[in-house]
Short mmCIF file of C-alpha atoms (C1' of nucleotides) in Angstrom, two decimals:
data_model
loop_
_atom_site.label_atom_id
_atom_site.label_comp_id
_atom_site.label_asym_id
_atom_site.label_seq_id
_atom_site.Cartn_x
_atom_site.Cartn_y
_atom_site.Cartn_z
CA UNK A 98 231.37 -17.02 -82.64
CA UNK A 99 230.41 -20.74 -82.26
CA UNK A 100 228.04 -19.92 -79.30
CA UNK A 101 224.31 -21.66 -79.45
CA UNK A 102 222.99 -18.71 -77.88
CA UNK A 103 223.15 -15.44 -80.09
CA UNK A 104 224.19 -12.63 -78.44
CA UNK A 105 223.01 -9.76 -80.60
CA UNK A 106 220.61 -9.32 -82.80
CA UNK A 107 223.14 -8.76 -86.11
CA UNK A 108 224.28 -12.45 -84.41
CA UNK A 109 220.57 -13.65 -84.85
CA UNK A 110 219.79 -12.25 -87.79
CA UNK A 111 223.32 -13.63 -89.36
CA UNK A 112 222.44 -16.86 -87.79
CA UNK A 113 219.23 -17.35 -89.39
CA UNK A 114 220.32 -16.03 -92.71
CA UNK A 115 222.84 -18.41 -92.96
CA UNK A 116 221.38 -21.87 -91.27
CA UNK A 117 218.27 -20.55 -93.67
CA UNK A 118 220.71 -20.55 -96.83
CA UNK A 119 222.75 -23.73 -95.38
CA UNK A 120 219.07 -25.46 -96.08
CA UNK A 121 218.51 -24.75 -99.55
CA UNK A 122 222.06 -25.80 -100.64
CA UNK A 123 222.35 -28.77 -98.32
CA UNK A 124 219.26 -30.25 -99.16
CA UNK A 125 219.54 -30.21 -102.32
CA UNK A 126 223.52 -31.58 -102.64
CA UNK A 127 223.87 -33.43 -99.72
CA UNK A 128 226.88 -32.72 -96.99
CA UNK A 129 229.71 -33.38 -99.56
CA UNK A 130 228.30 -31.76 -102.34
CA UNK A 131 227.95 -28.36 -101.01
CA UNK A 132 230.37 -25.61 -100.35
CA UNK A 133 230.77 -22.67 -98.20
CA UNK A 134 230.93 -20.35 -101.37
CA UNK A 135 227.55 -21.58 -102.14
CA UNK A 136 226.31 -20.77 -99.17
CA UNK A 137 228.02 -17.83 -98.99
CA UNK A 138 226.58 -16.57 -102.05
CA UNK A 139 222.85 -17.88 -101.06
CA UNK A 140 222.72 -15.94 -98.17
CA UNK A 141 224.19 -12.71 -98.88
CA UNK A 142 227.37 -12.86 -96.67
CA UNK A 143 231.16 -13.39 -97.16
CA UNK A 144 232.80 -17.19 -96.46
CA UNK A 145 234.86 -15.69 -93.96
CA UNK A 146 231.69 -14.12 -92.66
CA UNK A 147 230.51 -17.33 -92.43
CA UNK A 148 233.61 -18.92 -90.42
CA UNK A 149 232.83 -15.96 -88.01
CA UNK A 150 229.30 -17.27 -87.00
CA UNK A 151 230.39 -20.91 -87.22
CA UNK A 152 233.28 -22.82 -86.57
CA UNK A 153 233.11 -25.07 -89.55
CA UNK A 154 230.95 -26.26 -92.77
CA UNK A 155 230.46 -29.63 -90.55
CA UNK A 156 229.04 -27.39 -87.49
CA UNK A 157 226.50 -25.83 -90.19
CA UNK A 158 225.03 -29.13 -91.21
CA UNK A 159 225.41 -30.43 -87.54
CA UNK A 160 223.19 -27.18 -86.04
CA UNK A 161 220.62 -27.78 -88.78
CA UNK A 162 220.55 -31.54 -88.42
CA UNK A 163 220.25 -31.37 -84.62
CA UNK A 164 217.14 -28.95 -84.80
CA UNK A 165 215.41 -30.98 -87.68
CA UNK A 166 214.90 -34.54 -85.60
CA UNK A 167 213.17 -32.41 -83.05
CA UNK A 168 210.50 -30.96 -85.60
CA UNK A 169 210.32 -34.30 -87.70
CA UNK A 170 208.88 -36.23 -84.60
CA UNK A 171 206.29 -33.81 -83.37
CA UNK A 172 203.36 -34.56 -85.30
CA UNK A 173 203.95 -38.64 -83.92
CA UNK A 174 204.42 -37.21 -80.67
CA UNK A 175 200.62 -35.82 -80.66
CA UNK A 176 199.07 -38.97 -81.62
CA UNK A 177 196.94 -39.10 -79.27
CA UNK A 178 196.76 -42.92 -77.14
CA UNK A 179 193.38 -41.68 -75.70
CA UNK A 180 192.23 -40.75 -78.77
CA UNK A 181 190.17 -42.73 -81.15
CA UNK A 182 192.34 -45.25 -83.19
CA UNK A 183 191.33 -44.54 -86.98
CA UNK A 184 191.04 -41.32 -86.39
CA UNK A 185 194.35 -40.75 -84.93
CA UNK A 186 196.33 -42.02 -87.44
CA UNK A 187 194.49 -40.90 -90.31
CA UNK A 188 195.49 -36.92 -88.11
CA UNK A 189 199.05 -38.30 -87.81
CA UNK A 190 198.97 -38.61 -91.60
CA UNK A 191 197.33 -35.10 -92.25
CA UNK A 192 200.26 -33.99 -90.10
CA UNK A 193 203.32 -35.37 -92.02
CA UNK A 194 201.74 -34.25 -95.37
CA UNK A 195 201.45 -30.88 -94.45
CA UNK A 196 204.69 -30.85 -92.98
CA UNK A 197 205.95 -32.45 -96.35
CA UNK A 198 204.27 -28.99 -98.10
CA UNK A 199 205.34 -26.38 -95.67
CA UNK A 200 208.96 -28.14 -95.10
CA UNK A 201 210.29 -29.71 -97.98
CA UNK A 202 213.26 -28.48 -97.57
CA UNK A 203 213.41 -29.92 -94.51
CA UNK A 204 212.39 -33.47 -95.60
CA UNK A 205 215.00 -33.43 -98.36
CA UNK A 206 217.55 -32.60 -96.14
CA UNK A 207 216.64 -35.50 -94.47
CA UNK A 208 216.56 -37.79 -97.47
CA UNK A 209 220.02 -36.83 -98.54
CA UNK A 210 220.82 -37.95 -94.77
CA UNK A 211 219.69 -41.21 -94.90
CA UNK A 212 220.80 -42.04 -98.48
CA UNK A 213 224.23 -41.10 -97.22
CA UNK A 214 223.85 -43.92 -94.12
CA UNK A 215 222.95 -41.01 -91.68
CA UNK A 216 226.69 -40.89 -90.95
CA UNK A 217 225.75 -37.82 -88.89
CA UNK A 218 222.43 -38.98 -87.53
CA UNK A 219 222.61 -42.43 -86.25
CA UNK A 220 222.73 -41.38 -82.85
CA UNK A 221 219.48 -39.42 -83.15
CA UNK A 222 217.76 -42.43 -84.90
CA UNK A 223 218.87 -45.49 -82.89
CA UNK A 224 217.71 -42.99 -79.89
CA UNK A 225 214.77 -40.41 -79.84
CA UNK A 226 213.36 -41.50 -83.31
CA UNK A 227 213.66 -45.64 -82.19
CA UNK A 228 212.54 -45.16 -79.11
CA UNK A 229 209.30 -43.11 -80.17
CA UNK A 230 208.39 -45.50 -82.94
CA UNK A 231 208.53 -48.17 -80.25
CA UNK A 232 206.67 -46.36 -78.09
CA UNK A 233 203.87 -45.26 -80.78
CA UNK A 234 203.90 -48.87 -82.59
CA UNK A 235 202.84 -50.08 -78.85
CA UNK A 236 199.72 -48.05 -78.73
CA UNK A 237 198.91 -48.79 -82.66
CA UNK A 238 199.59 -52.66 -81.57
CA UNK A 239 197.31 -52.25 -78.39
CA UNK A 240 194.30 -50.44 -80.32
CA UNK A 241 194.70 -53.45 -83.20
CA UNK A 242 194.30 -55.91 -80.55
CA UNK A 243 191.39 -54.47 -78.61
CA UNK A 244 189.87 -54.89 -82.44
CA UNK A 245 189.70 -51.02 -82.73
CA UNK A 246 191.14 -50.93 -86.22
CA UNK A 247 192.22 -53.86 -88.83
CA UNK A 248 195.69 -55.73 -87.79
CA UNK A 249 198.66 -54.75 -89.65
CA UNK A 250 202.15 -54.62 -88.91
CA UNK A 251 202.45 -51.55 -86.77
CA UNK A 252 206.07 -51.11 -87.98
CA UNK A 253 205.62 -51.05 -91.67
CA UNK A 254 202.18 -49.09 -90.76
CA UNK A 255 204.34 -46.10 -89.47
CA UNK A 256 207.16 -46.11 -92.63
CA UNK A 257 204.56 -46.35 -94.85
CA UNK A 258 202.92 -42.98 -93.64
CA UNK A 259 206.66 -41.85 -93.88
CA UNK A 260 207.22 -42.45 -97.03
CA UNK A 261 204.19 -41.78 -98.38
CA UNK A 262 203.69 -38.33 -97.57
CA UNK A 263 207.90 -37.49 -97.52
CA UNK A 264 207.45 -38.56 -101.00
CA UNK A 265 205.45 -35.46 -102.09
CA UNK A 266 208.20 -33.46 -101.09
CA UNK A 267 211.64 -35.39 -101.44
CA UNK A 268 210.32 -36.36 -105.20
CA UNK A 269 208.37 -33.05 -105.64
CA UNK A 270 209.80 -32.46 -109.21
CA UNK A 271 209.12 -36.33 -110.59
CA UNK A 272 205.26 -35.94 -108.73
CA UNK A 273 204.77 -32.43 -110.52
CA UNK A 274 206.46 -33.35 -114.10
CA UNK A 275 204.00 -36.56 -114.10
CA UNK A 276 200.99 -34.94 -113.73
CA UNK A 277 201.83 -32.40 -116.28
CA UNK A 278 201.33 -28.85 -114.35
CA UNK A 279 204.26 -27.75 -112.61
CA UNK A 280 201.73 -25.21 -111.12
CA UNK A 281 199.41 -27.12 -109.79
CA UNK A 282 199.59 -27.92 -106.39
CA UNK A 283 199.27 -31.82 -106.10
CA UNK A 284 198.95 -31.81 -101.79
CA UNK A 285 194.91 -31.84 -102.43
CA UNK A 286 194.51 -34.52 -104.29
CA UNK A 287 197.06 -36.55 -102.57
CA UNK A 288 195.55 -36.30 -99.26
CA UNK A 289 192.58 -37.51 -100.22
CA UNK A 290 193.83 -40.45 -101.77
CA UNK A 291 195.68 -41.55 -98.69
CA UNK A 292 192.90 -41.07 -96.67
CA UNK A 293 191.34 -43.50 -98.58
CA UNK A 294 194.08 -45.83 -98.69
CA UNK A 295 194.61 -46.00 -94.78
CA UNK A 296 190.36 -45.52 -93.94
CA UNK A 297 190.32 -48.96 -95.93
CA UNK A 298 193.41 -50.07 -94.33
CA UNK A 299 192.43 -49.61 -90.82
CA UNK A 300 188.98 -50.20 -91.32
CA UNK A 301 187.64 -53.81 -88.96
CA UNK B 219 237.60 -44.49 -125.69
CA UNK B 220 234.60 -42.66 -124.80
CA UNK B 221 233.14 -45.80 -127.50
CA UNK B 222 229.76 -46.49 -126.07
CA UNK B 223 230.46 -49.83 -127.68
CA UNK B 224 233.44 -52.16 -125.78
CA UNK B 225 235.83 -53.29 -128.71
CA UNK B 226 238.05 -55.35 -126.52
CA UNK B 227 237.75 -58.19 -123.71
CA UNK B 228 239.88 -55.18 -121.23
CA UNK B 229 237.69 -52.82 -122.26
CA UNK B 230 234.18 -54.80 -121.33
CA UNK B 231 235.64 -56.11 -118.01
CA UNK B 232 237.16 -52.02 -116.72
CA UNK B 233 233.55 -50.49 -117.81
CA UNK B 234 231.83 -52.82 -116.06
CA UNK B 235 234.46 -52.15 -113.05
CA UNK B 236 234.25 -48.26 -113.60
CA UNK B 237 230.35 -48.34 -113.95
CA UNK B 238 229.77 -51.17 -110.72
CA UNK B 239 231.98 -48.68 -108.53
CA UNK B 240 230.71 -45.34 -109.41
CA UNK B 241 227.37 -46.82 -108.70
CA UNK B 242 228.44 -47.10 -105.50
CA UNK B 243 229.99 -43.93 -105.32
CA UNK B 244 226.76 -41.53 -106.85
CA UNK B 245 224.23 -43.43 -105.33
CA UNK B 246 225.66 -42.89 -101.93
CA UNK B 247 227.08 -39.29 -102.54
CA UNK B 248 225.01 -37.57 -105.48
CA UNK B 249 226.94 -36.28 -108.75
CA UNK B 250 228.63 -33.22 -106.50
CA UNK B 251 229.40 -35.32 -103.57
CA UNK B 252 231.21 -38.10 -105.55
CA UNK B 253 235.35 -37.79 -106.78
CA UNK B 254 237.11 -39.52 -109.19
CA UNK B 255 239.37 -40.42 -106.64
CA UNK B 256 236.49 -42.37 -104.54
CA UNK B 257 235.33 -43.87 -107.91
CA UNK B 258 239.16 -45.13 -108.64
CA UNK B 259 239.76 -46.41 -105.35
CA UNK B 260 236.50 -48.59 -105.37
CA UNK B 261 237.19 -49.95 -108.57
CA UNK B 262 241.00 -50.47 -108.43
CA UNK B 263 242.03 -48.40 -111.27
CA UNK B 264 244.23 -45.32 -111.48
CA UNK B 265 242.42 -41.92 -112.20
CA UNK B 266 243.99 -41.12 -115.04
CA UNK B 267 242.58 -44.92 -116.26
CA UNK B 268 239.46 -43.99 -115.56
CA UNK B 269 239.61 -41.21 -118.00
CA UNK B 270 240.59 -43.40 -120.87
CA UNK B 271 237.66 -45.21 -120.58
CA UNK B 272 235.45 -42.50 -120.34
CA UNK B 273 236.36 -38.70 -121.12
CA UNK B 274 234.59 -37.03 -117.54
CA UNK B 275 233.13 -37.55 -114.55
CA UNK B 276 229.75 -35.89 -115.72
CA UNK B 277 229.73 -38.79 -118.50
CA UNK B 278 230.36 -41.74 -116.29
CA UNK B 279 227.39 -40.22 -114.76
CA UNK B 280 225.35 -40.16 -117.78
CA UNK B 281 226.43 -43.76 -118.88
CA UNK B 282 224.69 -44.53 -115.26
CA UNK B 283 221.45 -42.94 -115.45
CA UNK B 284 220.36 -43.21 -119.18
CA UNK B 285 220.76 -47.60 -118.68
CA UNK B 286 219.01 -46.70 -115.70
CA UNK B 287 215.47 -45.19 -116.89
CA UNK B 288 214.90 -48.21 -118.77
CA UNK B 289 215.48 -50.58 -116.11
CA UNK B 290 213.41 -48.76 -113.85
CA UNK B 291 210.30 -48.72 -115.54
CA UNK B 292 210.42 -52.43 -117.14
CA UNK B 293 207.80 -53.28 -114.26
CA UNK B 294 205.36 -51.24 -115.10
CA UNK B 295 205.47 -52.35 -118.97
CA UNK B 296 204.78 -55.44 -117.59
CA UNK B 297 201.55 -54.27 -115.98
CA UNK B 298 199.60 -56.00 -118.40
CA UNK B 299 195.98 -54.60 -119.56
CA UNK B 300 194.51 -58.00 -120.47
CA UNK B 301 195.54 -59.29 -116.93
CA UNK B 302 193.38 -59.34 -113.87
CA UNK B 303 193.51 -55.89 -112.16
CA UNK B 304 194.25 -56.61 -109.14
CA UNK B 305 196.22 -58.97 -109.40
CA UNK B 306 198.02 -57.13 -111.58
CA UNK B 307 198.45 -54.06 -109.70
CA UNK B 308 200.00 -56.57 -106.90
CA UNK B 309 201.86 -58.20 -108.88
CA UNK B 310 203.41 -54.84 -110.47
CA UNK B 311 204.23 -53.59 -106.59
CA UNK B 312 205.76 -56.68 -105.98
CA UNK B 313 208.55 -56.54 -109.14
CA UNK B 314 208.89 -53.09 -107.73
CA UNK B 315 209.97 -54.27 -104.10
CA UNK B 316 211.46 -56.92 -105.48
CA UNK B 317 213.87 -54.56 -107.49
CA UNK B 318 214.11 -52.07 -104.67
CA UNK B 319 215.60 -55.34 -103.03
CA UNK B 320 217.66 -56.68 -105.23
CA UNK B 321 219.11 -52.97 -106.98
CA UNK B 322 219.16 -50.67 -103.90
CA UNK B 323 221.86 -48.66 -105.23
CA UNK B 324 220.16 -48.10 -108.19
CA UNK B 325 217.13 -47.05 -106.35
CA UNK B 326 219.16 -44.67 -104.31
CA UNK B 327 221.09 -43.59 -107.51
CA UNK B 328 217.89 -42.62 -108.89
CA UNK B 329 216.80 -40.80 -105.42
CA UNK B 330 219.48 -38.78 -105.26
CA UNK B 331 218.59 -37.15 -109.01
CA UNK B 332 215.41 -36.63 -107.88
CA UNK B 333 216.01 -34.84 -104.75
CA UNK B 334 219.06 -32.85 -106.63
CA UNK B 335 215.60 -31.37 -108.62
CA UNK B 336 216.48 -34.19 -111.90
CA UNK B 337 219.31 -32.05 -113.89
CA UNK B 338 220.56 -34.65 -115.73
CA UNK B 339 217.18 -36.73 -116.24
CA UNK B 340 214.61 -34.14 -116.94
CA UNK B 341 214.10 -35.28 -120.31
CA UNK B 342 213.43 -38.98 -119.24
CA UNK B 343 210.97 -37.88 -116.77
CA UNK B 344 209.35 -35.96 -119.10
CA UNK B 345 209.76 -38.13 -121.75
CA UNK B 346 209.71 -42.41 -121.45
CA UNK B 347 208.73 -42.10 -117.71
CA UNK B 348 205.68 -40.14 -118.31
CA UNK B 349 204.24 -41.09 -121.11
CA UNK B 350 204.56 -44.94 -119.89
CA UNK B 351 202.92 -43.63 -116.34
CA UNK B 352 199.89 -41.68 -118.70
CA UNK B 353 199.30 -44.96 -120.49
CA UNK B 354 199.00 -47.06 -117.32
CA UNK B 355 197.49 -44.77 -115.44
CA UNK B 356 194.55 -45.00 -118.26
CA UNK B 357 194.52 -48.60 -118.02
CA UNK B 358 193.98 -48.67 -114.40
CA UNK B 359 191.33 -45.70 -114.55
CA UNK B 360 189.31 -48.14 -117.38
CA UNK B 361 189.44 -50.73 -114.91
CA UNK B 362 187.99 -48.57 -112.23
CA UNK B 363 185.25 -47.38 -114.42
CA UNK B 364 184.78 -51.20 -115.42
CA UNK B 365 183.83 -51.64 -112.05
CA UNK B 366 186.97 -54.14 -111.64
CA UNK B 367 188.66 -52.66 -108.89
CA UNK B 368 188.08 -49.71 -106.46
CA UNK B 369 188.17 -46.14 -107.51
CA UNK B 370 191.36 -44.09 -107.07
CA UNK B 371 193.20 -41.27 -108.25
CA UNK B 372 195.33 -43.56 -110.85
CA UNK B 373 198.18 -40.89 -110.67
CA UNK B 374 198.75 -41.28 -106.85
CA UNK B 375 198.38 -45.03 -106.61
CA UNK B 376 201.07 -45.03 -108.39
CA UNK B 377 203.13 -42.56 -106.71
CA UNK B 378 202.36 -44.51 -103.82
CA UNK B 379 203.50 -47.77 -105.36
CA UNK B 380 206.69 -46.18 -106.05
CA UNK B 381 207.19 -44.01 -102.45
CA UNK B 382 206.46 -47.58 -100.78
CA UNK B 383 208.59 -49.82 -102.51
CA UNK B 384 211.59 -47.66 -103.58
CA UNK B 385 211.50 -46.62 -99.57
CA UNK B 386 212.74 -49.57 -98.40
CA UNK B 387 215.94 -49.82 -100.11
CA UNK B 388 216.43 -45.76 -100.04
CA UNK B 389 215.48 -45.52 -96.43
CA UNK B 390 217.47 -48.96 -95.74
CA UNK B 391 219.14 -47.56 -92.63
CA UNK B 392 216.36 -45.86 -91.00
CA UNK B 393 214.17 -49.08 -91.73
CA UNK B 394 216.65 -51.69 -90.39
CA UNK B 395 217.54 -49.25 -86.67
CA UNK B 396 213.95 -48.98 -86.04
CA UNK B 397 213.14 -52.38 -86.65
CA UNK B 398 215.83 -52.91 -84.19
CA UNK B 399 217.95 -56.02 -85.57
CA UNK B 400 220.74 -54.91 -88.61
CA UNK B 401 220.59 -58.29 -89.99
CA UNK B 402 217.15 -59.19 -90.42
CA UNK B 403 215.83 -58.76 -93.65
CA UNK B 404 212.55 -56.61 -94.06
CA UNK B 405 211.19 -57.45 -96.65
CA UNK B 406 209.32 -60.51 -96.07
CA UNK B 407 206.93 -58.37 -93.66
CA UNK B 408 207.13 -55.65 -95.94
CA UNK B 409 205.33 -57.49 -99.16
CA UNK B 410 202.61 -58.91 -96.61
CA UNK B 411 201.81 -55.22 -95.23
CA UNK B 412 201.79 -54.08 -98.74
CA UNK B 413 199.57 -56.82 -100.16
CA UNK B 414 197.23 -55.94 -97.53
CA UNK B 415 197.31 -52.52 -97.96
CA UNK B 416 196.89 -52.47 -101.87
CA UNK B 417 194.26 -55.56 -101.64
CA UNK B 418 191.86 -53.40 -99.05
CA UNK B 419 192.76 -50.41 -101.50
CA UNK B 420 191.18 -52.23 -104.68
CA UNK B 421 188.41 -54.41 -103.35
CA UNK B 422 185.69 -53.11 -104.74
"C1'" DC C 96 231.90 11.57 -79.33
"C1'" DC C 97 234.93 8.10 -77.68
"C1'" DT C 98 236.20 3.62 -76.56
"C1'" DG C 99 235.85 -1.19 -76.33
"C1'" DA C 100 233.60 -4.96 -78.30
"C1'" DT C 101 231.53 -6.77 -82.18
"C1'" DC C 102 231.45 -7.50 -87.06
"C1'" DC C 103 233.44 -7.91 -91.64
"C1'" DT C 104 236.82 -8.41 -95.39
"C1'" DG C 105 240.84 -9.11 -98.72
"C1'" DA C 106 244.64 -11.70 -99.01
"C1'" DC C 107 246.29 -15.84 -98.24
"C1'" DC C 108 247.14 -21.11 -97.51
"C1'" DA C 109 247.43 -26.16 -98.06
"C1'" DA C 110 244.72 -29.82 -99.75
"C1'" DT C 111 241.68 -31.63 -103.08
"C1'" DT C 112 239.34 -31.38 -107.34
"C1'" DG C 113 238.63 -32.81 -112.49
"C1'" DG C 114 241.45 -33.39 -116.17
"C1'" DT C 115 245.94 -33.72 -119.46
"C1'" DC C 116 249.93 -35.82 -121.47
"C1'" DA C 117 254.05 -38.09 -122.86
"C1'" DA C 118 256.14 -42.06 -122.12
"C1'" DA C 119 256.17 -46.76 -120.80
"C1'" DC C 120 253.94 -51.01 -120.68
"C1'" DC C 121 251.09 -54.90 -122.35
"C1'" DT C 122 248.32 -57.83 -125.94
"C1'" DT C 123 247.36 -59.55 -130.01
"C1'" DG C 124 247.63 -61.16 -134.60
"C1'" DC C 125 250.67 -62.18 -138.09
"C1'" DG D 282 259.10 -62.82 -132.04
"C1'" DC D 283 257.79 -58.53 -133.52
"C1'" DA D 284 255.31 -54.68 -134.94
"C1'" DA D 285 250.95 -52.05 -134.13
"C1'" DG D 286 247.61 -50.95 -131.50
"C1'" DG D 287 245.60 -51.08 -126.92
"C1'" DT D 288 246.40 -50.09 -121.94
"C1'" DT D 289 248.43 -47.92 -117.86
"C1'" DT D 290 250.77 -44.63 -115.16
"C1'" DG D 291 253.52 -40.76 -112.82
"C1'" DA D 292 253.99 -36.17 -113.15
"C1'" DC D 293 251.69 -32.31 -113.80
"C1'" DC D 294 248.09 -28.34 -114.15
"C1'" DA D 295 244.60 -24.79 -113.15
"C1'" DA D 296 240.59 -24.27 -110.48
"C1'" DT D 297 238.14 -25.01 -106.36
"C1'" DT D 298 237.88 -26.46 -101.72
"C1'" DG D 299 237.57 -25.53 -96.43
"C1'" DG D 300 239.71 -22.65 -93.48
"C1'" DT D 301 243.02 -18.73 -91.32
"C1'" DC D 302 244.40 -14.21 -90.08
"C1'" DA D 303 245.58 -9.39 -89.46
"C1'" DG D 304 243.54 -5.39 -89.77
"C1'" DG D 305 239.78 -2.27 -90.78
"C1'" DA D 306 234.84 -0.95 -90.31
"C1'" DT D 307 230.88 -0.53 -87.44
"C1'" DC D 308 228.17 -0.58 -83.45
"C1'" DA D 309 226.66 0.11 -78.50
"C1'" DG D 310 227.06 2.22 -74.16
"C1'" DG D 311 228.72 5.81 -71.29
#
DNA sequence: CCTGATCCTGACCAATTGGTCAAACCTTGC
DNA sequence: GCAAGGTTTGACCAATTGGTCAGGATCAGG
């Protein structure tokens, strides 16, 4: 069954095992270099099992890509043009780094996307994602000129809060290997160095 | 010949032709992603060709990454511990966006072993790239205690030197549709926001 | 407990994959 | 200009790929 809506709750719980599996393998090897058996094997069903629930490897990566632009933009969404200035964007930042630890998988997927041209994505950037930057960038713009916080280029401002915190969990491994203890959880430390680096930033 | 070493003029110019397309090829695709076919196709050789130069995919692959650790972290070794902090520590992110500008496939290359969780380049990591990173890093934490620049968490300014340069050729696409115009070139605004940032970062 | 719909599978398929090989084709140095 | 080695290729191979299909197993509702 290709249908959006699951019918049944073996449908939803198939659904969820498989889009759930479809993550781990397709973030880590990109759209090309995964496979339905690898799927298959990562979440417990048969690849004709899989075919059943969807109509295609393509219409995997499509279902999870579609639902992922939707979470990625929230936490810019909530920044706040009533709220105060520094403030907000040091939240917004807060935001993406915890999504970075509680989605990685997520964020990787992502990656692999855009590394890949976002063949299957474009749409989704040139539209929602463009259009809320813009929107966002006006209000950091409008807060730099009332001489609430420092000028900067708004633009770079917002991919730099990207990449920073995307970068503790598309390069988790290099991040984890360089500070010697693949244990220890590195999320602390780095969110208090970027709230330094964007108080001093922002600071007038 | 699998000869790491060229012996003839055919054989320098075809490794060179093998190596510049499958660098196209990986860094766009990841290992797993990437064919033989794809990689004989770019470079205008037969398949069977390119296994006479080299005896498997997996070691066209190799040949890639191990030239690529050392060019990677050349500006770091530069960072030089005699210089002025500061303006070292600018002058190191700059060599760093200036390579993420001028070798974006390599960057992206480099990305995609990284996000694939480093199979084939755990030993560099753990090897040349962190013990050059340790050594730095102590450099810039002397400085800080010298009272020279800011204090920081060495580590993650240099995590974030990397995330923020290697960003804009890795997130090329996503940086150039936001920005709005294809053509324009990004950079120029993105060394002034970075100066900034890293200058505010370091004042003492 | 029966029946219709849902769910699942083994067997299969054509295309693509990484890789081999013998034979033919070039270069190069004498 | 001719051998000897270097280079190239078409034909081929076994394994893997995404995907199909007929039929069997299982479930839900009456």
């Amino acid at each position: 069954m290709s249908e959006t809506q699951p019918r049944t709750r073996i449908q939803k719980k198939n659904r969820v095992a498989i889009l759930n599996a479809a993550l781990d393998v397709f973030s880590q090897f990109g759209f090309r270099g995964s496979t339905l058996d690898q799927i298959a094997k990562t979440s417990g069903l048969s690849k004709p099992n899989l075919l059943y629930y969807f109509p295609s490897k393509a219409a995997i990566h499509v279902e999870l890509l579609s639902g992922l632009m939707d979470t990625w933009l929230d936490p810019l969404r909530d920044l706040d043009p009533n709220g105060d200035p520094k403030a907000e964007i040091l939240a917004y930042m807060r935001r993406k780094l915890e999504m970075s630890r509680t989605l990685p998988r997520e964020s990787r997927l992502f990656a692999n996307e855009i590394l890949q041209g976002a063949p299957r994505m474009m749409a989704a950037i040139q539209g929602e994602l463009k259009e809320l930057t813009d929107e966002k960038a006006a209000v950091i713009s409008g807060w730099m000129e009332a001489g609430k916080i420092a000028r900067a280029h708004p633009y770079h401002l917002l991919f730099s809060i990207w990449s920073l915190t995307q970068h503790y969990a598309d390069f988790d491994v290099q991040v984890r290997t360089v500070l010697g203890d693949l244990e220890a959880d590195p999320f602390p430390d780095a969110e208090t160095y970027l709230e330094t680096l964007f108080s001093k930033l922002l600071t007038v």
